[in-house]
């Protein structure tokens, strides 16, 4: 599987994401934000966590309009896979590739801790190796992770089984405890928690490993 | 010419920062503050003749996230 990890000024989880993908068997290329095209024959694009462009204006807003993001949109329109973690999730919503938005945490504080997540669907390339309803522990580290969308959108996400993960103990005020969602074609995923930070024993737990193993085994080279 | 864009969270979107400011005002002894909404003002220095429509495009594409925010434009 060929994967690319986007790198914006201020990204800081890009290398962790690349390590998790590589150790899961993917061939990974890092792509700088000023590039205007993605590598040929690419299967998956990862949008990493961090503080792209200093979180100026709104988290993810400037990155959503950078040159490489136009190439990302074209990749997704062709049916390509893409996932965004933390700031990457914010970028994907700002780019219009996923619905909703991420507001300031309800408690106003930056939260950095391992939090329980419920696997809300296994019907996706990212969650197939989990079991439905399984509780996993995954670190969160964000100030703006309070997922919001209008009621009709939330109803639609639930009706179409597009909630990938829910918080077991809602840390940030997210609507309906939503921690991660899928696009209509189920190929684009965004989530605030960091599975790449729970990837190997040295991280304290390996509950994020199945996220990457699911992806690498589900995505057959095009 | 100058243009001023006011960006606010839409009505109905919870504003935790505004709520925190309201609580702080109450704690300081300012009574009767029923609600606080916090937004941002963006001042643009643009070429003479720039149309409101053009600034509207800037708002729609970048300056506001219309999923959660509304905006108004003042041309001066």
PDB file of C-alpha atoms in Angstrom, chain A:
ATOM      1  CA  UNK A   1       0.000   0.000   0.000  1.00  0.00           C
ATOM      2  CA  UNK A   2       1.291   3.446  -0.890  1.00  0.00           C
ATOM      3  CA  UNK A   3       0.633   6.154   1.652  1.00  0.00           C
ATOM      4  CA  UNK A   4       1.492   9.840   1.866  1.00  0.00           C
ATOM      5  CA  UNK A   5       1.639  11.904   5.026  1.00  0.00           C
ATOM      6  CA  UNK A   6       1.118  15.629   4.536  1.00  0.00           C
ATOM      7  CA  UNK A   7       3.433  18.003   6.376  1.00  0.00           C
ATOM      8  CA  UNK A   8       2.344  21.567   7.109  1.00  0.00           C
ATOM      9  CA  UNK A   9       4.334  24.198   8.974  1.00  0.00           C
ATOM     10  CA  UNK A  10       3.418  23.354  12.565  1.00  0.00           C
ATOM     11  CA  UNK A  11       2.546  19.688  12.010  1.00  0.00           C
ATOM     12  CA  UNK A  12       4.049  17.687  14.858  1.00  0.00           C
ATOM     13  CA  UNK A  13       2.519  14.206  14.609  1.00  0.00           C
ATOM     14  CA  UNK A  14       3.583  13.608  11.011  1.00  0.00           C
ATOM     15  CA  UNK A  15       6.552  11.390  11.862  1.00  0.00           C
ATOM     16  CA  UNK A  16       4.596   9.367  14.417  1.00  0.00           C
ATOM     17  CA  UNK A  17       1.918   8.767  11.790  1.00  0.00           C
ATOM     18  CA  UNK A  18       4.544   7.731   9.230  1.00  0.00           C
ATOM     19  CA  UNK A  19       6.171   5.310  11.694  1.00  0.00           C
ATOM     20  CA  UNK A  20       2.814   3.662  12.461  1.00  0.00           C
ATOM     21  CA  UNK A  21       2.037   3.301   8.746  1.00  0.00           C
ATOM     22  CA  UNK A  22       5.502   1.953   7.899  1.00  0.00           C
ATOM     23  CA  UNK A  23       5.525  -0.555  10.744  1.00  0.00           C
ATOM     24  CA  UNK A  24       2.109  -1.719   9.523  1.00  0.00           C
ATOM     25  CA  UNK A  25       3.558  -2.416   6.090  1.00  0.00           C
ATOM     26  CA  UNK A  26       2.823   0.737   4.106  1.00  0.00           C
ATOM     27  CA  UNK A  27       5.254   2.468   1.778  1.00  0.00           C
ATOM     28  CA  UNK A  28       5.182   6.064   3.068  1.00  0.00           C
ATOM     29  CA  UNK A  29       6.142   9.346   1.402  1.00  0.00           C
ATOM     30  CA  UNK A  30       6.174  12.633   3.309  1.00  0.00           C
ATOM     31  CA  UNK A  31       4.674  15.456   1.240  1.00  0.00           C
ATOM     32  CA  UNK A  32       5.352  19.131   2.020  1.00  0.00           C
ATOM     33  CA  UNK A  33       2.369  21.503   1.920  1.00  0.00           C
ATOM     34  CA  UNK A  34       3.726  23.540  -0.989  1.00  0.00           C
ATOM     35  CA  UNK A  35       3.661  20.558  -3.336  1.00  0.00           C
ATOM     36  CA  UNK A  36       0.852  20.746  -5.865  1.00  0.00           C
ATOM     37  CA  UNK A  37       0.527  17.035  -6.538  1.00  0.00           C
ATOM     38  CA  UNK A  38       0.610  13.776  -4.631  1.00  0.00           C
ATOM     39  CA  UNK A  39       2.832  10.821  -5.601  1.00  0.00           C
ATOM     40  CA  UNK A  40       1.601   8.623  -8.463  1.00  0.00           C
ATOM     41  CA  UNK A  41      -0.354   5.504  -7.602  1.00  0.00           C
ATOM     42  CA  UNK A  42      -1.174   6.646  -4.105  1.00  0.00           C
ATOM     43  CA  UNK A  43      -3.735   4.716  -2.048  1.00  0.00           C
ATOM     44  CA  UNK A  44      -4.005   6.639   1.214  1.00  0.00           C
ATOM     45  CA  UNK A  45      -3.282  10.168   2.428  1.00  0.00           C
ATOM     46  CA  UNK A  46      -2.766  10.835   6.131  1.00  0.00           C
ATOM     47  CA  UNK A  47      -3.289  14.330   7.513  1.00  0.00           C
ATOM     48  CA  UNK A  48      -1.397  14.514  10.809  1.00  0.00           C
ATOM     49  CA  UNK A  49      -1.912  16.286  14.098  1.00  0.00           C
ATOM     50  CA  UNK A  50      -0.196  19.430  15.209  1.00  0.00           C
ATOM     51  CA  UNK A  51      -0.821  23.129  14.845  1.00  0.00           C
ATOM     52  CA  UNK A  52      -0.780  23.741  11.101  1.00  0.00           C
ATOM     53  CA  UNK A  53       0.001  27.398  10.386  1.00  0.00           C
ATOM     54  CA  UNK A  54      -0.083  28.072  14.116  1.00  0.00           C
ATOM     55  CA  UNK A  55      -3.840  27.389  14.200  1.00  0.00           C
ATOM     56  CA  UNK A  56      -4.226  30.963  12.931  1.00  0.00           C
ATOM     57  CA  UNK A  57      -7.740  32.120  12.021  1.00  0.00           C
ATOM     58  CA  UNK A  58      -9.284  28.738  12.948  1.00  0.00           C
ATOM     59  CA  UNK A  59      -7.655  25.344  13.505  1.00  0.00           C
ATOM     60  CA  UNK A  60      -7.092  23.791  10.087  1.00  0.00           C
ATOM     61  CA  UNK A  61      -8.499  26.738   8.106  1.00  0.00           C
ATOM     62  CA  UNK A  62      -5.284  27.816   6.403  1.00  0.00           C
ATOM     63  CA  UNK A  63      -4.135  24.229   5.754  1.00  0.00           C
ATOM     64  CA  UNK A  64      -7.515  23.505   4.153  1.00  0.00           C
ATOM     65  CA  UNK A  65      -6.642  26.061   1.474  1.00  0.00           C
ATOM     66  CA  UNK A  66      -2.982  25.193   0.905  1.00  0.00           C
ATOM     67  CA  UNK A  67      -1.740  23.844  -2.442  1.00  0.00           C
ATOM     68  CA  UNK A  68      -1.377  20.204  -1.356  1.00  0.00           C
ATOM     69  CA  UNK A  69      -4.908  20.192   0.019  1.00  0.00           C
ATOM     70  CA  UNK A  70      -6.247  20.855  -3.484  1.00  0.00           C
ATOM     71  CA  UNK A  71      -4.442  17.684  -4.580  1.00  0.00           C
ATOM     72  CA  UNK A  72      -5.900  15.889  -1.550  1.00  0.00           C
ATOM     73  CA  UNK A  73      -9.417  16.952  -2.585  1.00  0.00           C
ATOM     74  CA  UNK A  74      -8.836  15.585  -6.085  1.00  0.00           C
ATOM     75  CA  UNK A  75      -7.547  12.304  -4.579  1.00  0.00           C
ATOM     76  CA  UNK A  76     -10.701  11.991  -2.450  1.00  0.00           C
ATOM     77  CA  UNK A  77     -12.962  12.877  -5.397  1.00  0.00           C
ATOM     78  CA  UNK A  78     -11.359  10.011  -7.323  1.00  0.00           C
ATOM     79  CA  UNK A  79     -12.394   7.672  -4.484  1.00  0.00           C
ATOM     80  CA  UNK A  80      -9.037   7.662  -2.706  1.00  0.00           C
ATOM     81  CA  UNK A  81      -8.667   6.984   1.005  1.00  0.00           C
ATOM     82  CA  UNK A  82      -7.718   9.750   3.414  1.00  0.00           C
ATOM     83  CA  UNK A  83      -7.681  10.097   7.160  1.00  0.00           C
ATOM     84  CA  UNK A  84      -7.050  13.007   9.478  1.00  0.00           C
ATOM     85  CA  UNK A  85      -6.080  12.744  13.107  1.00  0.00           C
ATOM     86  CA  UNK A  86      -6.517  15.645  15.532  1.00  0.00           C
ATOM     87  CA  UNK A  87      -5.479  18.743  13.585  1.00  0.00           C
ATOM     88  CA  UNK A  88      -5.870  16.533  10.496  1.00  0.00           C
ATOM     89  CA  UNK A  89      -9.546  16.039  11.374  1.00  0.00           C
ATOM     90  CA  UNK A  90      -9.909  19.815  11.701  1.00  0.00           C
ATOM     91  CA  UNK A  91      -8.280  20.249   8.273  1.00  0.00           C
ATOM     92  CA  UNK A  92     -10.652  17.709   6.677  1.00  0.00           C
ATOM     93  CA  UNK A  93     -13.750  19.461   8.072  1.00  0.00           C
ATOM     94  CA  UNK A  94     -12.438  22.885   7.058  1.00  0.00           C
ATOM     95  CA  UNK A  95     -11.750  21.515   3.566  1.00  0.00           C
ATOM     96  CA  UNK A  96     -15.332  20.271   3.343  1.00  0.00           C
ATOM     97  CA  UNK A  97     -14.224  16.638   3.030  1.00  0.00           C
ATOM     98  CA  UNK A  98     -16.043  15.719   6.242  1.00  0.00           C
ATOM     99  CA  UNK A  99     -19.140  17.362   7.755  1.00  0.00           C
ATOM    100  CA  UNK A 100     -19.285  19.360  10.971  1.00  0.00           C
ATOM    101  CA  UNK A 101     -16.681  21.433  12.767  1.00  0.00           C
ATOM    102  CA  UNK A 102     -14.490  21.273  15.858  1.00  0.00           C
ATOM    103  CA  UNK A 103     -15.140  23.962  18.462  1.00  0.00           C
ATOM    104  CA  UNK A 104     -13.173  24.942  21.561  1.00  0.00           C
ATOM    105  CA  UNK A 105     -13.427  22.231  24.243  1.00  0.00           C
ATOM    106  CA  UNK A 106     -16.491  22.806  26.416  1.00  0.00           C
ATOM    107  CA  UNK A 107     -14.272  23.059  29.523  1.00  0.00           C
ATOM    108  CA  UNK A 108     -11.989  25.533  27.669  1.00  0.00           C
ATOM    109  CA  UNK A 109      -8.878  23.587  28.660  1.00  0.00           C
ATOM    110  CA  UNK A 110      -6.340  21.841  26.500  1.00  0.00           C
ATOM    111  CA  UNK A 111      -6.700  18.157  27.377  1.00  0.00           C
ATOM    112  CA  UNK A 112      -3.880  15.640  27.070  1.00  0.00           C
ATOM    113  CA  UNK A 113      -4.675  12.169  28.416  1.00  0.00           C
ATOM    114  CA  UNK A 114      -5.587   8.649  27.402  1.00  0.00           C
ATOM    115  CA  UNK A 115      -9.335   8.398  27.042  1.00  0.00           C
ATOM    116  CA  UNK A 116     -11.676   5.425  26.539  1.00  0.00           C
ATOM    117  CA  UNK A 117     -13.195   5.128  23.074  1.00  0.00           C
ATOM    118  CA  UNK A 118     -15.965   2.870  21.900  1.00  0.00           C
ATOM    119  CA  UNK A 119     -15.558   1.391  18.429  1.00  0.00           C
ATOM    120  CA  UNK A 120     -18.902   2.455  16.949  1.00  0.00           C
ATOM    121  CA  UNK A 121     -18.617   0.676  13.591  1.00  0.00           C
ATOM    122  CA  UNK A 122     -16.360  -1.972  12.140  1.00  0.00           C
ATOM    123  CA  UNK A 123     -17.668  -1.300   8.656  1.00  0.00           C
ATOM    124  CA  UNK A 124     -14.703   0.781   7.474  1.00  0.00           C
ATOM    125  CA  UNK A 125     -11.162   0.307   6.248  1.00  0.00           C
ATOM    126  CA  UNK A 126      -9.949   1.900   9.480  1.00  0.00           C
ATOM    127  CA  UNK A 127     -11.897  -0.097  12.048  1.00  0.00           C
ATOM    128  CA  UNK A 128     -12.331  -3.570  10.515  1.00  0.00           C
ATOM    129  CA  UNK A 129      -9.766  -5.191  12.845  1.00  0.00           C
ATOM    130  CA  UNK A 130     -11.620  -4.038  15.969  1.00  0.00           C
ATOM    131  CA  UNK A 131     -14.783  -5.622  17.327  1.00  0.00           C
ATOM    132  CA  UNK A 132     -18.017  -3.649  17.435  1.00  0.00           C
ATOM    133  CA  UNK A 133     -18.527  -1.973  20.801  1.00  0.00           C
ATOM    134  CA  UNK A 134     -14.971  -2.702  21.902  1.00  0.00           C
ATOM    135  CA  UNK A 135     -13.532  -0.160  24.339  1.00  0.00           C
ATOM    136  CA  UNK A 136     -10.008   0.980  23.559  1.00  0.00           C
ATOM    137  CA  UNK A 137      -7.740   3.501  25.252  1.00  0.00           C
ATOM    138  CA  UNK A 138      -6.339   6.174  22.948  1.00  0.00           C
ATOM    139  CA  UNK A 139      -4.594   9.452  23.853  1.00  0.00           C
ATOM    140  CA  UNK A 140      -6.207  12.769  23.081  1.00  0.00           C
ATOM    141  CA  UNK A 141      -4.273  16.032  22.986  1.00  0.00           C
ATOM    142  CA  UNK A 142      -6.351  18.975  21.842  1.00  0.00           C
ATOM    143  CA  UNK A 143      -7.888  22.320  22.701  1.00  0.00           C
ATOM    144  CA  UNK A 144     -10.498  22.355  19.939  1.00  0.00           C
ATOM    145  CA  UNK A 145     -12.003  18.880  19.756  1.00  0.00           C
ATOM    146  CA  UNK A 146     -15.630  19.661  20.523  1.00  0.00           C
ATOM    147  CA  UNK A 147     -17.337  18.130  17.493  1.00  0.00           C
ATOM    148  CA  UNK A 148     -20.457  19.914  16.366  1.00  0.00           C
ATOM    149  CA  UNK A 149     -22.844  19.694  13.436  1.00  0.00           C
ATOM    150  CA  UNK A 150     -26.510  20.530  12.953  1.00  0.00           C
ATOM    151  CA  UNK A 151     -29.049  17.990  14.177  1.00  0.00           C
ATOM    152  CA  UNK A 152     -29.885  16.802  10.659  1.00  0.00           C
ATOM    153  CA  UNK A 153     -26.207  16.066   9.963  1.00  0.00           C
ATOM    154  CA  UNK A 154     -25.788  14.238  13.277  1.00  0.00           C
ATOM    155  CA  UNK A 155     -28.912  12.171  12.547  1.00  0.00           C
ATOM    156  CA  UNK A 156     -27.582  11.347   9.089  1.00  0.00           C
ATOM    157  CA  UNK A 157     -24.153  10.299  10.438  1.00  0.00           C
ATOM    158  CA  UNK A 158     -25.866   7.921  12.853  1.00  0.00           C
ATOM    159  CA  UNK A 159     -28.408   6.624  10.346  1.00  0.00           C
ATOM    160  CA  UNK A 160     -25.658   5.837   7.847  1.00  0.00           C
ATOM    161  CA  UNK A 161     -23.427   4.190  10.482  1.00  0.00           C
ATOM    162  CA  UNK A 162     -20.761   6.836   9.915  1.00  0.00           C
ATOM    163  CA  UNK A 163     -19.734   7.376  13.531  1.00  0.00           C
ATOM    164  CA  UNK A 164     -16.432   5.494  13.772  1.00  0.00           C
ATOM    165  CA  UNK A 165     -15.576   6.139  17.424  1.00  0.00           C
ATOM    166  CA  UNK A 166     -17.414   7.559  20.442  1.00  0.00           C
ATOM    167  CA  UNK A 167     -15.948   8.828  23.702  1.00  0.00           C
ATOM    168  CA  UNK A 168     -16.654   6.598  26.686  1.00  0.00           C
ATOM    169  CA  UNK A 169     -16.282   9.612  28.969  1.00  0.00           C
ATOM    170  CA  UNK A 170     -16.887  12.704  26.830  1.00  0.00           C
ATOM    171  CA  UNK A 171     -13.902  14.955  27.579  1.00  0.00           C
ATOM    172  CA  UNK A 172     -14.681  17.954  25.375  1.00  0.00           C
ATOM    173  CA  UNK A 173     -18.420  18.376  24.914  1.00  0.00           C
ATOM    174  CA  UNK A 174     -18.611  16.709  21.494  1.00  0.00           C
ATOM    175  CA  UNK A 175     -22.138  16.237  20.162  1.00  0.00           C
ATOM    176  CA  UNK A 176     -23.439  12.734  20.826  1.00  0.00           C
ATOM    177  CA  UNK A 177     -20.004  11.748  22.216  1.00  0.00           C
ATOM    178  CA  UNK A 178     -18.614  11.608  18.683  1.00  0.00           C
ATOM    179  CA  UNK A 179     -14.828  11.195  18.505  1.00  0.00           C
ATOM    180  CA  UNK A 180     -14.463  10.165  14.859  1.00  0.00           C
ATOM    181  CA  UNK A 181     -16.569  10.064  11.701  1.00  0.00           C
ATOM    182  CA  UNK A 182     -16.572   8.663   8.182  1.00  0.00           C
ATOM    183  CA  UNK A 183     -17.423  10.232   4.835  1.00  0.00           C
ATOM    184  CA  UNK A 184     -20.403   9.121   2.797  1.00  0.00           C
ATOM    185  CA  UNK A 185     -18.259   6.653   0.809  1.00  0.00           C
ATOM    186  CA  UNK A 186     -16.626   5.521   4.113  1.00  0.00           C
ATOM    187  CA  UNK A 187     -13.136   6.156   2.718  1.00  0.00           C
ATOM    188  CA  UNK A 188     -12.404   9.400   4.525  1.00  0.00           C
ATOM    189  CA  UNK A 189     -12.093   9.299   8.298  1.00  0.00           C
ATOM    190  CA  UNK A 190     -11.445  12.050  10.811  1.00  0.00           C
ATOM    191  CA  UNK A 191     -10.896  11.580  14.540  1.00  0.00           C
ATOM    192  CA  UNK A 192      -9.514  13.680  17.380  1.00  0.00           C
ATOM    193  CA  UNK A 193      -7.785  10.880  19.366  1.00  0.00           C
ATOM    194  CA  UNK A 194      -4.319   9.707  18.305  1.00  0.00           C
ATOM    195  CA  UNK A 195      -4.094   5.975  17.453  1.00  0.00           C
ATOM    196  CA  UNK A 196      -0.475   6.523  16.354  1.00  0.00           C
ATOM    197  CA  UNK A 197       0.351   7.361  19.979  1.00  0.00           C
ATOM    198  CA  UNK A 198      -0.960   3.999  21.178  1.00  0.00           C
ATOM    199  CA  UNK A 199       0.761   1.909  18.560  1.00  0.00           C
ATOM    200  CA  UNK A 200       3.448  -0.062  20.372  1.00  0.00           C
ATOM    201  CA  UNK A 201       4.163  -1.311  23.883  1.00  0.00           C
ATOM    202  CA  UNK A 202       6.539   1.557  24.600  1.00  0.00           C
ATOM    203  CA  UNK A 203       3.600   3.959  24.203  1.00  0.00           C
ATOM    204  CA  UNK A 204       1.839   2.364  27.163  1.00  0.00           C
ATOM    205  CA  UNK A 205      -0.771   0.506  25.157  1.00  0.00           C
ATOM    206  CA  UNK A 206      -1.232  -0.845  21.651  1.00  0.00           C
ATOM    207  CA  UNK A 207      -4.928  -0.148  21.166  1.00  0.00           C
ATOM    208  CA  UNK A 208      -4.242   2.060  18.151  1.00  0.00           C
ATOM    209  CA  UNK A 209      -2.395  -0.643  16.261  1.00  0.00           C
ATOM    210  CA  UNK A 210      -5.538  -2.207  14.789  1.00  0.00           C
ATOM    211  CA  UNK A 211      -6.430   1.138  13.190  1.00  0.00           C
ATOM    212  CA  UNK A 212      -3.340   0.946  10.982  1.00  0.00           C
ATOM    213  CA  UNK A 213      -3.451  -2.814  10.457  1.00  0.00           C
ATOM    214  CA  UNK A 214      -7.096  -2.508   9.335  1.00  0.00           C
ATOM    215  CA  UNK A 215      -6.164   0.169   6.857  1.00  0.00           C
ATOM    216  CA  UNK A 216      -3.141  -1.569   5.381  1.00  0.00           C
ATOM    217  CA  UNK A 217      -4.970  -4.879   4.924  1.00  0.00           C
ATOM    218  CA  UNK A 218      -8.195  -3.280   3.640  1.00  0.00           C
ATOM    219  CA  UNK A 219      -6.666  -1.084   0.989  1.00  0.00           C
ATOM    220  CA  UNK A 220      -5.704  -3.210  -1.975  1.00  0.00           C
ATOM    221  CA  UNK A 221      -3.270  -1.384  -4.276  1.00  0.00           C
ATOM    222  CA  UNK A 222      -5.175   0.287  -7.097  1.00  0.00           C
TER     223      UNK A 222
END
